[in-house]
CSV table of C-alpha atoms and ligand atoms in Angstrom, one decimal:
chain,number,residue,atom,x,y,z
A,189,UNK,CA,-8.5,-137.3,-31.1
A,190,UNK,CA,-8.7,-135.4,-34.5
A,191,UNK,CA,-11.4,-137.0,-37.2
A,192,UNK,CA,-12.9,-135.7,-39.8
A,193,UNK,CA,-16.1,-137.5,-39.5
A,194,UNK,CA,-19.2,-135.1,-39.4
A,195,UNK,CA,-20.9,-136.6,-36.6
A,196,UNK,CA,-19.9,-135.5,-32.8
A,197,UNK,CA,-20.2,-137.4,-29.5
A,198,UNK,CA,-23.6,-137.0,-27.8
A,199,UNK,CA,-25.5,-135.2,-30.8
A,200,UNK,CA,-28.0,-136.0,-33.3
A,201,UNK,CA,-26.6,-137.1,-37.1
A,202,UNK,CA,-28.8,-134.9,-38.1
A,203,UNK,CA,-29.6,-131.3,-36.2
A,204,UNK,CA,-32.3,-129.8,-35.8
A,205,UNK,CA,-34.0,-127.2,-38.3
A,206,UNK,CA,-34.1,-129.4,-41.3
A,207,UNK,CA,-37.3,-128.4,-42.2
A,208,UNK,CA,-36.8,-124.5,-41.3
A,209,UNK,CA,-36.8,-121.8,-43.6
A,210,UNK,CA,-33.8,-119.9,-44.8
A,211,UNK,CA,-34.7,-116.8,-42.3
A,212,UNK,CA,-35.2,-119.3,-39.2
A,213,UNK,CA,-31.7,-121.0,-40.3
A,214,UNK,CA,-29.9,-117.4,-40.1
A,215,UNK,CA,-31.3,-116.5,-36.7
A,216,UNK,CA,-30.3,-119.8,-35.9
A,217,UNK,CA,-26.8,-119.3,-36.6
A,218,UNK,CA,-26.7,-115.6,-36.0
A,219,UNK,CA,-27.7,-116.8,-32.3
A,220,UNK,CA,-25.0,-119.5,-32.1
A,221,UNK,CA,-22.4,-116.3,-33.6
A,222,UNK,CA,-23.7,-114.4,-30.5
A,223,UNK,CA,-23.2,-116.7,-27.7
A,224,UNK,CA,-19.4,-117.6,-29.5
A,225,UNK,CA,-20.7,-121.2,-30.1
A,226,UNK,CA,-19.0,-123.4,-32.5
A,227,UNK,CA,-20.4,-124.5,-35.8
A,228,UNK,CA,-20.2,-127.7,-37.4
A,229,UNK,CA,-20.2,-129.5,-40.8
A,230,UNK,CA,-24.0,-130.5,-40.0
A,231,UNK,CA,-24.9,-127.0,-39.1
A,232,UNK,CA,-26.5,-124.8,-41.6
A,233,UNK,CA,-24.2,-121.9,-42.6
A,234,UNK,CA,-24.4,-118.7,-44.6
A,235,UNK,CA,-22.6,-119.4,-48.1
A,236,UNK,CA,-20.6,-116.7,-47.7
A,237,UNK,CA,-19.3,-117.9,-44.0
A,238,UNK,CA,-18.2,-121.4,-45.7
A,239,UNK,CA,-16.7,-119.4,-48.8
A,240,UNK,CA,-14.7,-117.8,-46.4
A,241,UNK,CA,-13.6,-120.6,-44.6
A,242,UNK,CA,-13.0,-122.5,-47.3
A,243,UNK,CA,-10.8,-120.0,-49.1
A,244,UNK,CA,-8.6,-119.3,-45.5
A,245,UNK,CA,-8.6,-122.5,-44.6
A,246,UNK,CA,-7.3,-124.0,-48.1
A,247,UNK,CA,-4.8,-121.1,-48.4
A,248,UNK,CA,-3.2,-121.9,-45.3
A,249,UNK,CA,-3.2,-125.4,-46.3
A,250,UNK,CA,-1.1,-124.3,-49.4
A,251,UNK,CA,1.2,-122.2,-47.2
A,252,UNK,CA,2.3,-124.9,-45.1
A,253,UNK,CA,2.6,-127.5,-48.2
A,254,UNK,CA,4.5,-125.1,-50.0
A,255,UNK,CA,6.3,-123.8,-47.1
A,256,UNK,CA,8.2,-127.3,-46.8
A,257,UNK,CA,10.3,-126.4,-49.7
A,258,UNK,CA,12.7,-123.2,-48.6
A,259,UNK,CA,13.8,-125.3,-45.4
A,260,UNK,CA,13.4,-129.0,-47.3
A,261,UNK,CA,16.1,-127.2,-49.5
A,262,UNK,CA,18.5,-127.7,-46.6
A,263,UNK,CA,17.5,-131.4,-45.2
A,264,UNK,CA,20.6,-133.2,-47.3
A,265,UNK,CA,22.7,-129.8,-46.1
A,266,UNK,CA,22.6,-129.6,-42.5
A,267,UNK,CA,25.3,-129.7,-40.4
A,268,UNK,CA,24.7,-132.7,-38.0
A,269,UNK,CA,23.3,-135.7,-38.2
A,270,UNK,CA,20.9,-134.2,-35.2
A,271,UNK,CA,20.4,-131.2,-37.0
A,272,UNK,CA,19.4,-133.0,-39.9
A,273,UNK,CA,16.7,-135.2,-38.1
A,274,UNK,CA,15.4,-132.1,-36.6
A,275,UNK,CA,14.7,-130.5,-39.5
A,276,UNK,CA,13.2,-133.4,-41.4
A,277,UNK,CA,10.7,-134.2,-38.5
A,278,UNK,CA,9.8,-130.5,-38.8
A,279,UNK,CA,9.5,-130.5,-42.5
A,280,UNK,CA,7.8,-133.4,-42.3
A,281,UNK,CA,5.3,-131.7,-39.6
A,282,UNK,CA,4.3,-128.8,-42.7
A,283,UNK,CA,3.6,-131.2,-44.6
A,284,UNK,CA,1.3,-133.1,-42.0
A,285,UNK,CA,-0.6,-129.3,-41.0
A,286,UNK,CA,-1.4,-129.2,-45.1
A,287,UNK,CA,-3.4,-132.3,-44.8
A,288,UNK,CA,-4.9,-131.6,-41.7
A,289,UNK,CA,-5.9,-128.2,-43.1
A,290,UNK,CA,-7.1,-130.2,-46.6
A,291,UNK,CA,-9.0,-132.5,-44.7
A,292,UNK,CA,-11.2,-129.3,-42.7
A,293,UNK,CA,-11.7,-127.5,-46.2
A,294,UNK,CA,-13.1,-130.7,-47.5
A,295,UNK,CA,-15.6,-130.6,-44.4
A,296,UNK,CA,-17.0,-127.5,-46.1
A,297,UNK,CA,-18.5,-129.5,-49.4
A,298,UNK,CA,-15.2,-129.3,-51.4
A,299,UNK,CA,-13.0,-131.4,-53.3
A,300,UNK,CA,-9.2,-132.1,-52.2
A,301,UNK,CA,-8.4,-132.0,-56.1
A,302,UNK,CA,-10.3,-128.6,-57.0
A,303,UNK,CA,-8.4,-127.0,-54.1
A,304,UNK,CA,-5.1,-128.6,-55.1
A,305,UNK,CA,-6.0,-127.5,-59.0
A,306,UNK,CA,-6.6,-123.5,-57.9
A,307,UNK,CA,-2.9,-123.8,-56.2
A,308,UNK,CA,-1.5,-125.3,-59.3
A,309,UNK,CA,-3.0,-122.6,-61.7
A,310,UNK,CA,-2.1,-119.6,-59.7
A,311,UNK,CA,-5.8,-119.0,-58.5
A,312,UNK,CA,-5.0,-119.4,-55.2
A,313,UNK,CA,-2.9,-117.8,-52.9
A,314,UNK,CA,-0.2,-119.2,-50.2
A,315,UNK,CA,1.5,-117.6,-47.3
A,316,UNK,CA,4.2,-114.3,-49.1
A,317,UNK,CA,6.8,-115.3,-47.0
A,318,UNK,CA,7.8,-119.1,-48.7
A,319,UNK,CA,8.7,-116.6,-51.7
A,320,UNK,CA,11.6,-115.9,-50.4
A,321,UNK,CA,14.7,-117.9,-51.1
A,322,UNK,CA,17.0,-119.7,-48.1
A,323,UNK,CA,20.7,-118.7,-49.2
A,324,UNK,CA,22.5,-120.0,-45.8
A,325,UNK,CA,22.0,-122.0,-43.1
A,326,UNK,CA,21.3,-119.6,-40.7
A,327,UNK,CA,17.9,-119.0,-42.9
A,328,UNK,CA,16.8,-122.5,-41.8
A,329,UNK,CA,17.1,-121.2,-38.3
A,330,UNK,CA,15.7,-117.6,-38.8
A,331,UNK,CA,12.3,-119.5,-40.3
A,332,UNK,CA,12.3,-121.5,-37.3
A,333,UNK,CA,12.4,-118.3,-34.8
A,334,UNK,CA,10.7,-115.8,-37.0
A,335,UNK,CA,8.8,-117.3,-39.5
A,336,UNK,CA,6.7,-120.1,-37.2
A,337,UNK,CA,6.9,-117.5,-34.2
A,338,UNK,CA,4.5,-115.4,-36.8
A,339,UNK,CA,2.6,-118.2,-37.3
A,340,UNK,CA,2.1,-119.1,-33.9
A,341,UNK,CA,1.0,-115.6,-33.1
A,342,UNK,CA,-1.3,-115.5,-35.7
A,343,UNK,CA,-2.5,-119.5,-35.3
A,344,UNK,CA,-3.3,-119.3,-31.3
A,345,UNK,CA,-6.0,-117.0,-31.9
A,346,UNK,CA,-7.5,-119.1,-34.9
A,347,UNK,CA,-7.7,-122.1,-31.7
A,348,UNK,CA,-10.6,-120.2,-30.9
A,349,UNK,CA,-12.4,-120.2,-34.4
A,350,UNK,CA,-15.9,-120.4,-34.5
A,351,UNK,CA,-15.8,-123.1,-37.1
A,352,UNK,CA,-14.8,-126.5,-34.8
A,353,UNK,CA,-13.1,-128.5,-37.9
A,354,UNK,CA,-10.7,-125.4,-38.1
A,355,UNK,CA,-10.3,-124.3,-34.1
A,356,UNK,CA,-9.6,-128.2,-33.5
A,357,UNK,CA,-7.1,-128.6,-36.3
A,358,UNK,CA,-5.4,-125.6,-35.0
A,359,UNK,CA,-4.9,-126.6,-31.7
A,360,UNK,CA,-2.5,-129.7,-32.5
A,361,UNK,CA,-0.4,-127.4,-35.3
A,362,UNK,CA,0.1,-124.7,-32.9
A,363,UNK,CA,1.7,-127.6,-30.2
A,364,UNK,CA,4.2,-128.5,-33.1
A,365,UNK,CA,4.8,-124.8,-34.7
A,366,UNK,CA,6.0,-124.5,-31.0
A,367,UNK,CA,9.2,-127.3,-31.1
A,368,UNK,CA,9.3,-125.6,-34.4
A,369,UNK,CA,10.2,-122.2,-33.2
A,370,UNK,CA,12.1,-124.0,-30.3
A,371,UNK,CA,14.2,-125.6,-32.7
A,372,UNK,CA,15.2,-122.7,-34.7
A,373,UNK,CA,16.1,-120.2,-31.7
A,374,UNK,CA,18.2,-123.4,-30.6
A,375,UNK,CA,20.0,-123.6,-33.8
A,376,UNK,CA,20.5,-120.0,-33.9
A,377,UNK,CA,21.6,-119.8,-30.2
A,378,UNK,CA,24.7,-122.7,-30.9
A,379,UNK,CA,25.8,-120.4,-34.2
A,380,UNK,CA,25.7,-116.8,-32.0
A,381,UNK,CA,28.1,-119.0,-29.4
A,382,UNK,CA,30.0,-119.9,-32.4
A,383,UNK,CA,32.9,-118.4,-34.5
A,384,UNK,CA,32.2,-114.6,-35.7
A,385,UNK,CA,31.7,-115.8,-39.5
A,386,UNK,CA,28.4,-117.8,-38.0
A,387,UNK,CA,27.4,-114.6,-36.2
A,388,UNK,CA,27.8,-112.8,-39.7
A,389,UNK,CA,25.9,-115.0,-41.2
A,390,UNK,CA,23.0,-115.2,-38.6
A,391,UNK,CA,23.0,-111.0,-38.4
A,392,UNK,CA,22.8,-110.8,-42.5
A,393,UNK,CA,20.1,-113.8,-41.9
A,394,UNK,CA,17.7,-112.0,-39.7
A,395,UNK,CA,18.8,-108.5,-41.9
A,396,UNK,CA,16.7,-110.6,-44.5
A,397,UNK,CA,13.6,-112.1,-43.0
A,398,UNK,CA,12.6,-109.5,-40.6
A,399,UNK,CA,10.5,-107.4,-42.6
A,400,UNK,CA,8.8,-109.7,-45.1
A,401,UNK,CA,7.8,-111.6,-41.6
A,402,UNK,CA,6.2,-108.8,-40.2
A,403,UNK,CA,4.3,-108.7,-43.7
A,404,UNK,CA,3.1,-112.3,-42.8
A,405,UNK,CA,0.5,-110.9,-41.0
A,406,UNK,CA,-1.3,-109.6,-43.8
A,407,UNK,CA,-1.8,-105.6,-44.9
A,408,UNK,CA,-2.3,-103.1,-42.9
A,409,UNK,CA,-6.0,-103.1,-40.9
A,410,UNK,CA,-7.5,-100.2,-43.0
A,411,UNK,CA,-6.7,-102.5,-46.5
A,412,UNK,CA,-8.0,-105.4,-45.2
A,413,UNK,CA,-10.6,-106.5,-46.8
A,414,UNK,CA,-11.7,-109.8,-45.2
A,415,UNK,CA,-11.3,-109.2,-42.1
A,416,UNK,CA,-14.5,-107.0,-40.8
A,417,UNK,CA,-16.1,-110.0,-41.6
A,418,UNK,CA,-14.4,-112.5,-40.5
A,419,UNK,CA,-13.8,-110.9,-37.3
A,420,UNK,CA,-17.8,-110.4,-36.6
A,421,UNK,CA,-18.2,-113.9,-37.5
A,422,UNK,CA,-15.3,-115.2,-35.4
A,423,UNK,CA,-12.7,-116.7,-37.3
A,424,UNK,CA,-10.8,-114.4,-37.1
A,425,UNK,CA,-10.1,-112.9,-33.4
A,426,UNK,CA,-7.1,-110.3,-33.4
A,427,UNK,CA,-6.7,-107.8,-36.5
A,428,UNK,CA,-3.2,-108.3,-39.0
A,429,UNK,CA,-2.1,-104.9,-37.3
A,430,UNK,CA,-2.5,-105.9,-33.5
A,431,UNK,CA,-0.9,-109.7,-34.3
A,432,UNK,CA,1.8,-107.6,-36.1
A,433,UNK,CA,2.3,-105.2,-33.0
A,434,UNK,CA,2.0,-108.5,-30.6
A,435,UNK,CA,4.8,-110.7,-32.3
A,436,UNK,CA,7.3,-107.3,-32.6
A,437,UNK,CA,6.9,-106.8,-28.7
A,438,UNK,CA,7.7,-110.7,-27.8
A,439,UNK,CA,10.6,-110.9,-30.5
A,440,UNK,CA,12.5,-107.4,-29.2
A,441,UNK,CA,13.6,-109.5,-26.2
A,442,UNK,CA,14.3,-112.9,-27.8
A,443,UNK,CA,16.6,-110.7,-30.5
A,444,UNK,CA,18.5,-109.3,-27.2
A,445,UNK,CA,19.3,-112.2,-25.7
A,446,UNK,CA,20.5,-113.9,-29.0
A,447,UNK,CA,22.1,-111.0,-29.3
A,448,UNK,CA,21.2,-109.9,-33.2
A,449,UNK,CA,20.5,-106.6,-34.1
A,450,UNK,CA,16.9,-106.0,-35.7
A,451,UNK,CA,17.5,-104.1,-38.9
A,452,UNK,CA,14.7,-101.3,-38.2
A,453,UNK,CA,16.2,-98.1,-37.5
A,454,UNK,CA,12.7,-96.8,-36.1
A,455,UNK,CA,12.4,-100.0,-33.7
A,456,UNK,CA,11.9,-98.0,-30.1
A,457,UNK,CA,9.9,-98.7,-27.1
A,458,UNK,CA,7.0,-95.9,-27.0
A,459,UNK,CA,6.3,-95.4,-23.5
A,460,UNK,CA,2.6,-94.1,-24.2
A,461,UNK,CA,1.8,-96.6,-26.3
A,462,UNK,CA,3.3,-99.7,-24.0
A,463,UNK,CA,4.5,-101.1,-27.5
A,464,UNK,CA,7.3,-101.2,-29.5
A,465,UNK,CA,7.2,-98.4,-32.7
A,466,UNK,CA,8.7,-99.7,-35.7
A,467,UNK,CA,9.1,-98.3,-39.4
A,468,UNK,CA,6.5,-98.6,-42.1
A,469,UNK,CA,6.3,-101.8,-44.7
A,470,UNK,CA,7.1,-101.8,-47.3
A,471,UNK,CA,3.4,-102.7,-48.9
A,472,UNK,CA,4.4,-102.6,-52.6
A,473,UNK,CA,6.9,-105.2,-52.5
A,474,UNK,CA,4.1,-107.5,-50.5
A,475,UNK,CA,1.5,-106.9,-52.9
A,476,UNK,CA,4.6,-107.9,-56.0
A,477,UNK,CA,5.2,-111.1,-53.9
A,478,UNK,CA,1.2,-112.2,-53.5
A,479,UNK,CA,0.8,-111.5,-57.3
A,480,UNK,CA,3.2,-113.7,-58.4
A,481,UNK,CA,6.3,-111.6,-58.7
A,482,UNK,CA,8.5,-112.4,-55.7
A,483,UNK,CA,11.8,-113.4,-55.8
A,484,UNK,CA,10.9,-117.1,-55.6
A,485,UNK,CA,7.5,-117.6,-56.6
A,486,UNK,CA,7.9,-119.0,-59.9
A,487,UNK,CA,9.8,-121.8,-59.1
A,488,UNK,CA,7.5,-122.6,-55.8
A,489,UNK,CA,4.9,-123.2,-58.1
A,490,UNK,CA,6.8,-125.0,-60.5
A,491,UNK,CA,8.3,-127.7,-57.8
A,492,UNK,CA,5.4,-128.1,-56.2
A,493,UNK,CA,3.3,-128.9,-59.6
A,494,UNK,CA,6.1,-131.3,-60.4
A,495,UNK,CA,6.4,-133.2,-57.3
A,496,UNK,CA,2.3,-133.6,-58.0
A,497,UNK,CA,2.6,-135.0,-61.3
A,498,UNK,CA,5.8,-137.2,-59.9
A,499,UNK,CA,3.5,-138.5,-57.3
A,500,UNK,CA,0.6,-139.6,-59.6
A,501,UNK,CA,1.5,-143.0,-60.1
A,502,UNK,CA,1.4,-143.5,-56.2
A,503,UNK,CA,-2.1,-141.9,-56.5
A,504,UNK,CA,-3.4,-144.0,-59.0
A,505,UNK,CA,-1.9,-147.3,-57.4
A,506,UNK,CA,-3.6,-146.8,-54.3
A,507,UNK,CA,-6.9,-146.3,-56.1
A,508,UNK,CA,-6.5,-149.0,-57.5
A,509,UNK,CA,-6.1,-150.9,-54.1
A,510,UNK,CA,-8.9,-149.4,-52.9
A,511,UNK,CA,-11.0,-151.0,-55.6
A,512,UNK,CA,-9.8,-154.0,-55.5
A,513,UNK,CA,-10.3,-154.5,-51.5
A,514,UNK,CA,-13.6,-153.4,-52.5
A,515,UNK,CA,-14.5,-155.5,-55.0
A,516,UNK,CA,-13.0,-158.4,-52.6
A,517,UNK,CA,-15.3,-157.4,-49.5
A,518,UNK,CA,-18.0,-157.3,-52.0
A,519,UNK,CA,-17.6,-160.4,-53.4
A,520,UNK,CA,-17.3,-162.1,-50.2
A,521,UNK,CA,-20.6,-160.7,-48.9
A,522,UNK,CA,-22.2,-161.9,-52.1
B,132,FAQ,N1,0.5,-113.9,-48.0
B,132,FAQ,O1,-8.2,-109.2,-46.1
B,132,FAQ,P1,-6.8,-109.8,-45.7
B,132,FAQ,C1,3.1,-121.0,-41.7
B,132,FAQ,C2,-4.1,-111.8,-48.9
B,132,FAQ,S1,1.6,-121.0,-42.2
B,132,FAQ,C3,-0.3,-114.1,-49.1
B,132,FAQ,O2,-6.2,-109.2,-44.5
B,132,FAQ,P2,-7.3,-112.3,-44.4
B,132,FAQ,C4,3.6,-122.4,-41.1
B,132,FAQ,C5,-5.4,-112.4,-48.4
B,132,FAQ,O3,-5.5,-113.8,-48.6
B,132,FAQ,C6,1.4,-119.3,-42.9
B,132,FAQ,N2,-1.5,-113.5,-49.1
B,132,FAQ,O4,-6.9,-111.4,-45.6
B,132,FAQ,C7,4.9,-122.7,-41.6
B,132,FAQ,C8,-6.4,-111.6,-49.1
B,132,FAQ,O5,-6.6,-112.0,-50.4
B,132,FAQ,P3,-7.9,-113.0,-50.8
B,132,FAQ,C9,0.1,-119.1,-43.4
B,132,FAQ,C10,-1.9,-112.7,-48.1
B,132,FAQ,O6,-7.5,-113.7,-45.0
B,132,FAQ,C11,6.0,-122.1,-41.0
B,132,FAQ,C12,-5.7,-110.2,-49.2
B,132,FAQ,O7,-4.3,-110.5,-49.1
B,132,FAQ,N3,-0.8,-118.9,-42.3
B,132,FAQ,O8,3.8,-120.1,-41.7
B,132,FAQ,C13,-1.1,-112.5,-47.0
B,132,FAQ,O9,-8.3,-111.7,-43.6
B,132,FAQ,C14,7.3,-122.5,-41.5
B,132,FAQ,C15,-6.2,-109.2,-48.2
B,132,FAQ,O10,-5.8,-109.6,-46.9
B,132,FAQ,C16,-2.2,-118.8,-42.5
B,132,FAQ,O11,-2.6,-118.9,-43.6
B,132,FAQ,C17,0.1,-113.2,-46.9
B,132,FAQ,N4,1.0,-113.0,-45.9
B,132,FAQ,O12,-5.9,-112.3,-43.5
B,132,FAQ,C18,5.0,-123.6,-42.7
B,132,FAQ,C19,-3.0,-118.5,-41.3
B,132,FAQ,N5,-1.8,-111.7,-46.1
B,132,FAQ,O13,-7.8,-114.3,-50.1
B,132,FAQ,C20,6.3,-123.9,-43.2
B,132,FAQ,C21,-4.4,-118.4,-41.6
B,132,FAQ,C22,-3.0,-111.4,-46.7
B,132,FAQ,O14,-9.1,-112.2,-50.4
B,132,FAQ,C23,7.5,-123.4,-42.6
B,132,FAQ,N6,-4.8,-117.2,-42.3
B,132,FAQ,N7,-3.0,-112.0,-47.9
B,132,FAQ,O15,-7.7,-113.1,-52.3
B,132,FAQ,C24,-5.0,-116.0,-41.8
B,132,FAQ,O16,-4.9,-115.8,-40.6
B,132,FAQ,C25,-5.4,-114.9,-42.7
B,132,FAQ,O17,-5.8,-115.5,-43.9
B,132,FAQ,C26,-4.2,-113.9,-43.0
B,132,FAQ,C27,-4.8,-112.9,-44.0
B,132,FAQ,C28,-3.9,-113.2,-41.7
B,132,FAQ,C29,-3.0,-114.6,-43.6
């Protein structure tokens, strides 16, 4: 199952090359890069390999606990009583993927609370798309279909990681971003059967979403700066632009049979290409939204700060357990 101890079955505590120089330690690891091993927290590592890892990894962590907030908007909302347990188990999931992902960063020689602190004062970024507000139900559905089928397109990929912490962690999120996307084509399937108001609202819905969730992805290949590196060191596996081009050619048909129209006037099957075209992004309203100016961003931050400083009592009483079952165990070994 999923730990987060350092050790693994059947190795050493403590590997090889403890004694080795800094060169001997690179070739080491440039040799594991080459034959697409994994590393581990034991392994030796360039700094800038865990830097990376530690800022990707921690930024998706904030993505997914901030991402519980447009649909969590909705829990005391939804229509049914089924409805209403569905989207609670999935909120609930986000919030479980955060502390997954917390839980590898922390593997990497970093504190929970200095990760937690860079969210909280703006230093560190989380996913564009949670800046977005959820007007209607039918956005609840829309994140379900669009917004976790992105991250499942981008996420399947990251399975295969080269750092094991991450690859592993991914592997269980992707099995429940799945029942997520399930969930939200379901719920968006019952409202196209519906009355023509629900269509409406589904149609102005996916009118909303479509383009800042093709932005998900990340900017174009050429303005990319992390990823020629991360891509030659194997966390990353499949460029923003080739993702991008992947999720538009799977979500053409699933619009079709929901019957909704995707708002892209330039959406057209190129024949040469085997892929879908589609229009250019609009790349100054993402960069707005990832500096701090989206339409929601402020009061993302703002929730999720208070909902930490609500929570510190709950913090600070299980501490406090924690000492005093230590001081028992202590005292009875005495
Ligand atoms: N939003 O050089 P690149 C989810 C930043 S989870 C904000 O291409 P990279 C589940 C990027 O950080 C969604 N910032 O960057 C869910 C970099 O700035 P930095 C999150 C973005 O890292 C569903 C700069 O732009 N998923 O949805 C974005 O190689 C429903 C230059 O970009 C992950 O985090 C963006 N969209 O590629 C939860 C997956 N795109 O850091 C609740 C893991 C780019 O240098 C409800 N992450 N930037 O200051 C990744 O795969 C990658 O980090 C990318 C970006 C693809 C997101």
């Amino acid at each position: 199952m999923y730990t987060q101890s350092l050790d693994l079955p059947g190795q050493p505590a403590e590997r090889p090359l403890a004694d080795a120089s800094v060169a001997d330690r690179q070739s080491a690891f440039d040799a594991r890069m080459a034959e697409d091993a994994k590393i581990e927290p034991m392994d030796w590592m360039p700094d800038a390999y865990r830097k990376t890892l530690v800022r990707q990894i921690s930024q998706h962590a904030h993505s997914e606990i901030i991402g519980m907030q447009p649909e969590g908007n909705w829990i005391s909302r939804a229509p049914s009583l089924k409805r209403k347990a569905i989207l609670l188990a999935k909120v609930q999931d986000e919030g479980g993927h955060g502390l997954y992902l917390y839980s590898a960063a922390e593997t990497l020689d970093v504190s929970r609370d200095d990760l937690v602190d860079a969210l909280h004062t703006g230093r560190a970024k989380y996913s564009s798309i949670f800046n977005y507000p959820t007007l209607t139900w039918a956005d609840v559905g829309v994140i379900g279909w669009l917004v976790d089928g992105a991250a499942i397109m981008n996420q399947i990929p990251l399975c295969r990681c080269s750092y094991g912490p991450y690859a592993r962690a991914m592997i269980r999120i992707c099995k429940e971003e799945s029942f997520h996307q399930r969930q939200g084509y379901d719920a968006l399937l019952a409202m196209m059967r519906g009355t023509e108001a629900q269509r409406a609202m589904v149609q102005e819905a996916v009118d909303r979403w479509w383009f800042p969730v093709l932005m998900m992805f990340g900017p174009p290949d050429a303005a990319s700066t992390n990823s020629t590196q991360t891509m030659a060191w194997g966390i990353k596996r499949i460029s923003n632009d080739d993702l991008r081009q992947k999720f538009v050619d799977a979500t053409v048909e699933q619009a079709r049979i929901l019957g909704v129209t995707l708002p892209d006037p330039g959406l057209q099957w190129n024949a040469e290409r085997g892929h879908y075209d589609y229009s250019p992004l609009d790349w100054e309203e993402f960069w707005r939204v990832i500096n701090g100016d989206g339409p929601c961003n402020r009061e993302r931050l703002a929730t999720r700060v208070k909902a930490h400083e609500d929570g510190a009592w709950v913090r600070e009483a299980a501490l406090a357990h924690a000492e005093k079952r230590a001081r028992r165990t202590q005292a009875k070994a005495a």
